[in-house]
Amino acid sequence: MPRVFADTRVIASGDEADDLAKSKAAWLSCMVHLGGLTFCTRKKPLRIPNLVAAERFGRAVLQRHQASLEDVNGAFRVLVDAGNIDRIIGLYARGMQQHDVGARDFKKKEEDHCNSMRFTLLANIHPSLRKVGVETTVTKPSGKSGRIDMLISVPLKKRLFVLEWKSLQIDYIEIGSGSPLQRANVLADIRDVREVLDLRIGKNDNYRAGLTIREWIMSGPQDQLREYAQSAEIQKWKDDGYSITSVLTVVVGSRHVLLWNLDGDVLDASPRLALE
């Protein structure tokens, strides 16, 4: 299987056949895209040969996660025009509910969900999505374990969203019985964010056993989000005139994405589920 690389630059052209006939780089990129070649080093970039291929590749990625191009375009417009992050994360949550069914899926960490969200939706290479002007960066502040942050910027609107990602796997949640999938299905039926926050973390967790999800958030993730939102890095964005929205983003059992905005030094009074 060919490796897929983070560099997804598009070689623009009006005619695919002409590209492949005249450009060695385009031909090699096309062969890699189709699975005909692999690189001996992980440092080589993948280039999509032209806009037609970019459209096909972008749509294929969306389809695998049960998202339509029209839905994503609409969510991008809400993000850009209204400054609302919920709809685009809701699309990720919907795809996650349908896609995460195996044992390995339920063990995903925050970086797995964060990267999946980024490359499936926010950084999807479909040309129509790239025109919107949404940019993303994933960072790990100070190299600390358990810290995954995503910056989503909209330069044209001077908006910046600071997302602190957390993942609480179904194995560590006291809910239902049976296999991880059966327990996750019980979790999926809960629609009230307050009920999700009142769920307890199981005794098999070494650090959070017995805490409710709300108590765990207040004892750690809230402080981490505040720390990053008040960091020198984010201050630079403020100095450049950006409005900042800081959101704690918690994936709960691969069935819900809990969103909770920071208001000053503390989380506000309105936690919500991305699919509400």
XYZ file of C-alpha atoms in Angstrom:
276
model
C 0.000 0.000 0.000
C 1.321 3.495 -0.779
C 1.928 5.838 2.077
C -0.120 9.021 2.272
C 1.864 12.095 3.247
C 0.908 15.287 5.015
C 1.924 17.549 2.112
C -1.125 17.717 -0.160
C -0.126 20.411 -2.623
C -2.109 20.490 -5.851
C -0.520 20.756 -9.284
C -3.093 22.789 -11.201
C -3.745 22.166 -14.882
C -6.593 22.191 -17.310
C -5.852 18.824 -18.878
C -4.867 15.700 -16.946
C -3.531 13.727 -19.896
C -1.310 16.628 -20.937
C 0.057 16.852 -17.396
C 0.933 13.189 -17.246
C 2.503 13.180 -20.706
C 4.751 16.188 -20.166
C 5.479 16.299 -16.446
C 7.501 13.596 -14.724
C 6.457 14.973 -11.327
C 2.774 14.769 -12.278
C 3.172 11.215 -13.582
C 4.955 10.062 -10.432
C 2.358 11.742 -8.231
C -0.446 10.097 -10.173
C 1.191 6.675 -9.844
C 1.539 7.124 -6.092
C -2.069 8.316 -5.840
C -3.270 5.223 -7.722
C -1.142 2.885 -5.622
C 1.438 2.083 -8.282
C 4.502 3.333 -6.408
C 5.754 3.631 -2.848
C 8.540 5.767 -1.429
C 11.517 4.300 0.412
C 11.499 7.270 2.787
C 8.634 8.888 4.667
C 9.863 12.382 3.850
C 8.710 12.486 0.224
C 5.600 14.615 -0.399
C 2.482 13.378 -2.139
C 1.301 15.701 -4.903
C -2.129 15.377 -6.426
C -1.596 15.725 -10.212
C -4.344 18.265 -10.923
C -7.625 19.762 -9.764
C -9.728 16.907 -11.154
C -7.770 14.386 -9.105
C -7.964 16.684 -6.069
C -11.752 16.775 -6.371
C -11.962 12.982 -6.588
C -9.540 12.449 -3.730
C -11.295 15.001 -1.525
C -14.733 13.510 -2.152
C -13.459 9.979 -1.502
C -12.111 10.990 1.908
C -15.432 12.620 2.808
C -17.467 9.628 1.633
C -15.437 7.262 3.787
C -16.506 9.303 6.803
C -20.140 9.623 5.687
C -19.880 13.359 4.980
C -21.104 15.063 1.824
C -19.272 17.923 0.144
C -22.401 20.048 0.448
C -22.625 19.477 4.212
C -18.965 20.359 4.728
C -19.221 23.480 2.580
C -22.230 24.562 4.633
C -20.400 23.925 7.900
C -17.424 25.934 6.637
C -19.696 28.869 5.821
C -21.142 28.810 9.355
C -17.603 28.672 10.745
C -16.408 31.588 8.615
C -19.478 33.833 8.636
C -20.971 33.174 12.082
C -17.870 32.112 13.985
C -19.571 28.878 15.089
C -17.471 25.722 15.352
C -20.271 23.325 16.339
C -21.496 22.327 12.907
C -18.148 21.218 11.475
C -17.311 19.258 14.635
C -20.812 17.808 14.543
C -20.036 16.353 11.115
C -16.963 14.682 12.572
C -19.027 13.337 15.484
C -21.641 11.904 13.123
C -19.009 10.131 11.033
C -17.252 8.883 14.170
C -20.457 7.316 15.479
C -20.886 5.370 12.259
C -17.231 4.559 11.607
C -15.858 3.667 15.074
C -17.089 0.107 15.649
C -13.943 -2.013 16.103
C -11.799 -2.660 19.157
C -8.980 -0.441 17.858
C -11.410 2.395 17.114
C -12.471 2.568 20.744
C -8.853 2.986 21.865
C -8.252 6.187 19.887
C -6.432 8.937 21.759
C -6.938 12.692 21.423
C -4.260 12.989 18.747
C -6.008 10.317 16.661
C -9.342 12.131 16.737
C -7.714 15.524 16.240
C -5.762 14.389 13.176
C -8.749 12.549 11.741
C -10.897 15.671 12.109
C -8.215 17.801 10.517
C -7.374 15.725 7.462
C -10.913 14.517 6.785
C -12.706 17.858 7.049
C -10.700 20.958 7.923
C -7.718 20.277 5.649
C -9.559 18.272 2.998
C -7.922 19.027 -0.362
C -11.112 19.378 -2.399
C -10.627 22.704 -4.268
C -14.008 24.145 -3.250
C -13.143 23.669 0.431
C -9.706 25.204 0.072
C -11.258 28.392 -1.332
C -13.117 29.066 1.917
C -9.977 30.249 3.685
C -9.915 28.028 6.779
C -6.442 27.112 8.067
C -5.494 24.626 10.796
C -2.449 23.863 12.917
C -2.040 21.056 15.445
C 0.390 21.655 18.311
C 1.566 19.864 21.433
C 2.446 22.645 23.911
C 5.795 22.174 25.651
C 5.877 18.552 24.504
C 3.677 17.555 27.441
C 1.903 14.217 27.254
C -1.859 14.406 27.017
C -1.774 17.851 25.445
C -3.121 18.156 21.918
C -4.252 21.581 20.740
C -5.686 22.644 17.406
C -5.710 26.190 16.077
C -8.319 26.976 13.426
C -7.893 30.383 11.846
C -10.012 32.357 9.392
C -7.658 35.143 8.235
C -10.280 37.006 6.181
C -12.489 37.381 9.267
C -9.678 37.636 11.826
C -11.079 34.698 13.785
C -9.065 32.147 15.763
C -10.443 29.051 17.470
C -8.288 27.417 20.140
C -9.307 23.792 20.702
C -7.912 21.659 23.528
C -8.635 18.033 22.578
C -9.279 15.261 25.086
C -10.422 11.674 24.595
C -12.136 9.505 27.194
C -12.353 5.964 25.827
C -15.429 3.805 26.375
C -13.326 1.319 28.400
C -12.982 3.939 31.152
C -16.639 4.976 31.363
C -19.084 3.329 33.758
C -21.991 2.637 31.433
C -23.877 -0.475 30.340
C -22.354 -3.937 30.023
C -21.022 -6.242 27.352
C -18.570 -5.434 24.573
C -17.163 -1.942 23.932
C -19.525 -1.616 20.962
C -22.576 -2.545 23.047
C -21.608 -0.063 25.750
C -20.883 2.630 23.159
C -24.345 2.121 21.699
C -25.850 2.753 25.149
C -23.807 5.954 25.352
C -24.985 7.043 21.901
C -28.597 6.954 23.101
C -27.869 9.647 25.704
C -28.753 13.024 24.199
C -28.554 15.301 27.245
C -25.154 16.869 27.866
C -25.820 16.921 31.620
C -26.269 13.146 31.657
C -22.990 12.725 29.783
C -21.180 14.996 32.253
C -22.593 13.004 35.193
C -21.198 9.681 33.937
C -18.451 8.289 36.148
C -14.985 7.183 35.179
C -14.328 3.520 35.980
C -12.088 1.998 38.620
C -9.735 0.724 35.906
C -8.514 4.286 35.307
C -5.339 4.936 37.285
C -5.806 8.681 37.764
C -9.484 9.604 37.442
C -11.318 6.630 38.972
C -14.605 7.571 40.609
C -14.750 11.097 39.217
C -17.626 12.204 37.047
C -16.691 13.534 33.638
C -17.610 17.018 34.879
C -15.340 16.686 37.929
C -12.446 15.443 35.796
C -12.831 18.364 33.381
C -12.868 20.896 36.210
C -9.807 19.337 37.855
C -7.503 19.426 34.837
C -8.596 20.055 31.235
C -10.192 23.402 32.143
C -6.864 24.645 33.507
C -4.955 23.364 30.482
C -7.259 25.197 28.085
C -6.990 28.410 30.107
C -3.193 28.097 30.235
C -2.938 27.789 26.464
C -5.541 30.482 25.767
C -3.520 32.906 27.908
C -0.135 31.883 26.483
C 2.265 34.184 24.652
C 1.518 32.308 21.430
C -2.180 33.184 21.545
C -1.401 36.736 22.684
C 0.378 37.265 19.357
C -2.868 36.466 17.545
C -4.712 38.940 19.769
C -2.113 41.589 19.011
C -2.766 40.990 15.306
C -6.442 41.807 15.829
C -7.898 38.293 15.942
C -10.963 37.474 18.019
C -10.278 34.347 20.079
C -12.728 31.543 20.870
C -11.309 28.860 23.166
C -13.174 25.544 23.228
C -12.559 22.394 25.254
C -13.222 19.497 22.886
C -13.753 16.129 24.593
C -14.433 12.934 22.642
C -16.515 10.703 24.921
C -16.495 6.989 24.145
C -16.281 7.539 20.377
C -19.967 8.482 20.440
C -20.117 12.121 21.530
C -17.991 15.224 21.182
C -18.482 17.525 24.152
C -17.835 21.228 23.480
C -17.330 23.734 26.289
C -16.256 27.344 25.730
C -13.848 29.188 27.985
C -15.250 32.426 29.414
C -12.431 34.400 30.970
C -10.689 32.086 33.418
C -13.380 29.402 33.631
C -15.623 27.333 31.397
C -18.972 28.967 30.716
C -22.409 27.781 31.821
C -23.345 26.203 28.482
C -21.584 22.904 27.728
C -23.092 21.132 24.743
C -22.823 18.075 22.533
C -21.720 18.729 18.965
C -24.750 16.901 17.546
C -27.397 18.649 19.696
